[in-house]
PDB file of C-alpha atoms in Angstrom:
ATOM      1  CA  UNK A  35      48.397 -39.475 -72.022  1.00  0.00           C
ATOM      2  CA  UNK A  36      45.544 -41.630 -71.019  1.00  0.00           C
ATOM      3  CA  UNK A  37      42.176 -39.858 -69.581  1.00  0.00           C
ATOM      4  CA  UNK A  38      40.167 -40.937 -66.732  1.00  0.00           C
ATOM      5  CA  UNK A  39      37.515 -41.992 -69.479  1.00  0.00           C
ATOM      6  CA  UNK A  40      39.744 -43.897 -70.937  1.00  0.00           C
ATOM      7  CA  UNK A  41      40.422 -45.387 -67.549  1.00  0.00           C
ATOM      8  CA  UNK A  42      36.798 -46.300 -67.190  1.00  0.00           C
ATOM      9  CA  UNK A  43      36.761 -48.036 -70.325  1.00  0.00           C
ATOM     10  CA  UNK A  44      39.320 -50.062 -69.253  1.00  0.00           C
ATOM     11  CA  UNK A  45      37.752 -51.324 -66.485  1.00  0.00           C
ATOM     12  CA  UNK A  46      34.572 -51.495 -68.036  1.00  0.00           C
ATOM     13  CA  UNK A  47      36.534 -53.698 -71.010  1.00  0.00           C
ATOM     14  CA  UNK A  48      38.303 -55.876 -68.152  1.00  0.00           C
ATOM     15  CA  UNK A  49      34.888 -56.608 -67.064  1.00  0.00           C
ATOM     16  CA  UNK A  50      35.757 -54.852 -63.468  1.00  0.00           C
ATOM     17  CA  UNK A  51      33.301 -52.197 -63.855  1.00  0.00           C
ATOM     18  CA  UNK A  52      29.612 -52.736 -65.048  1.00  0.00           C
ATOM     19  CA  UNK A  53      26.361 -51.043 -64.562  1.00  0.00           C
ATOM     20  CA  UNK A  54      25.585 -49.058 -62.226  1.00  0.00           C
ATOM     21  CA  UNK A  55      28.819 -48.307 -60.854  1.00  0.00           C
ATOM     22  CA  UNK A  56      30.444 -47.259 -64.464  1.00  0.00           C
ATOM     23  CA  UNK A  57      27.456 -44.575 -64.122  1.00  0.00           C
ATOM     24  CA  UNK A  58      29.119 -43.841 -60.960  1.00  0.00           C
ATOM     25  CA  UNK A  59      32.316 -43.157 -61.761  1.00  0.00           C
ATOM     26  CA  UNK A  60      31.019 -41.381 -64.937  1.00  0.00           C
ATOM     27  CA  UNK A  61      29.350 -39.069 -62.944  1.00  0.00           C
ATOM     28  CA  UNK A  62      31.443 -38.274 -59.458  1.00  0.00           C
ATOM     29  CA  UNK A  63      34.498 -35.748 -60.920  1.00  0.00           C
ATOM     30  CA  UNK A  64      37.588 -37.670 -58.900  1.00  0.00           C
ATOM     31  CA  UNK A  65      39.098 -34.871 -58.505  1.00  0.00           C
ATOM     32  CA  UNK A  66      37.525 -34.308 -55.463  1.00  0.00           C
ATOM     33  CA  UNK A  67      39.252 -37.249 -53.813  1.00  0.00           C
ATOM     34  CA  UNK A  68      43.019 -36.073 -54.724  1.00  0.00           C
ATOM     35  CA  UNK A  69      44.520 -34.417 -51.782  1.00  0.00           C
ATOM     36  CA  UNK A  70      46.569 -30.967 -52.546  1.00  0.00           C
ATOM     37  CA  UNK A  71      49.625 -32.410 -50.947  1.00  0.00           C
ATOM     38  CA  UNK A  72      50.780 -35.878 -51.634  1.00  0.00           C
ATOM     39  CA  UNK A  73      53.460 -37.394 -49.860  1.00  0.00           C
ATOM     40  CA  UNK A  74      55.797 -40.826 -51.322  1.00  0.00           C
ATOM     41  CA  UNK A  75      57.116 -42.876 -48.249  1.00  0.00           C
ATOM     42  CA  UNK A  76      60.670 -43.698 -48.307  1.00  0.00           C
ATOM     43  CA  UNK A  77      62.512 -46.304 -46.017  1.00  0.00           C
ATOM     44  CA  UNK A  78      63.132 -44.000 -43.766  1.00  0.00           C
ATOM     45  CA  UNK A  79      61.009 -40.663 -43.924  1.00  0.00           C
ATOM     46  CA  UNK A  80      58.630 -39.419 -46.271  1.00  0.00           C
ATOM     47  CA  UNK A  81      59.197 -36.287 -49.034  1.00  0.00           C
ATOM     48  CA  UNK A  82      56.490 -34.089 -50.779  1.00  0.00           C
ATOM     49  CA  UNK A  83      55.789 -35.092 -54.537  1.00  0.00           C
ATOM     50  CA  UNK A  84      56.065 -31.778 -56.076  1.00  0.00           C
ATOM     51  CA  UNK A  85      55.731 -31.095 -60.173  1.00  0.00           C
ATOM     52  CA  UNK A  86      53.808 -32.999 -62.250  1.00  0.00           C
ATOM     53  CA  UNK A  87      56.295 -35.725 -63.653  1.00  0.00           C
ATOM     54  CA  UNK A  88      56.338 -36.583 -59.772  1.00  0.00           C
TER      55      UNK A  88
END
C-alpha cells in the first residue's frame, strides 16, 4: 500500500511539487486535516464511510 512519502514523490516526480512546498508537505503530518467522520454523497442522501476498505 502506497505511503504518503511515496505520494510526495510522486508529485515531486510529476514535477507538481518542488521546493519549498515538498518541504511543506514533508513537514505538516496530514493527518491533522482528516476529519473523524467522513461522509460519501449518494444521489439522494449521504451514508457514513465506516471500516477501512471504505
Amino acid at each position: 500500500m502506497p505511503t504518503y512519502l511515496d505520494l510526495v514523490q510522486s508529485l515531486t516526480d510529476r514535477g507538481l511539487l518542488t521546493g519549498r512546498w515538498r518541504r511543506v508537505f514533508e513537514a505538516v503530518p496530514r493527518s491533522g486535516f482528516v476529519p473523524v467522520d467522513v461522509w460519501r454523497q449518494l444521489p439522494d442522501r449521504r451514508e457514513p464511510v465506516v471500516g477501512t476498505d471504505a
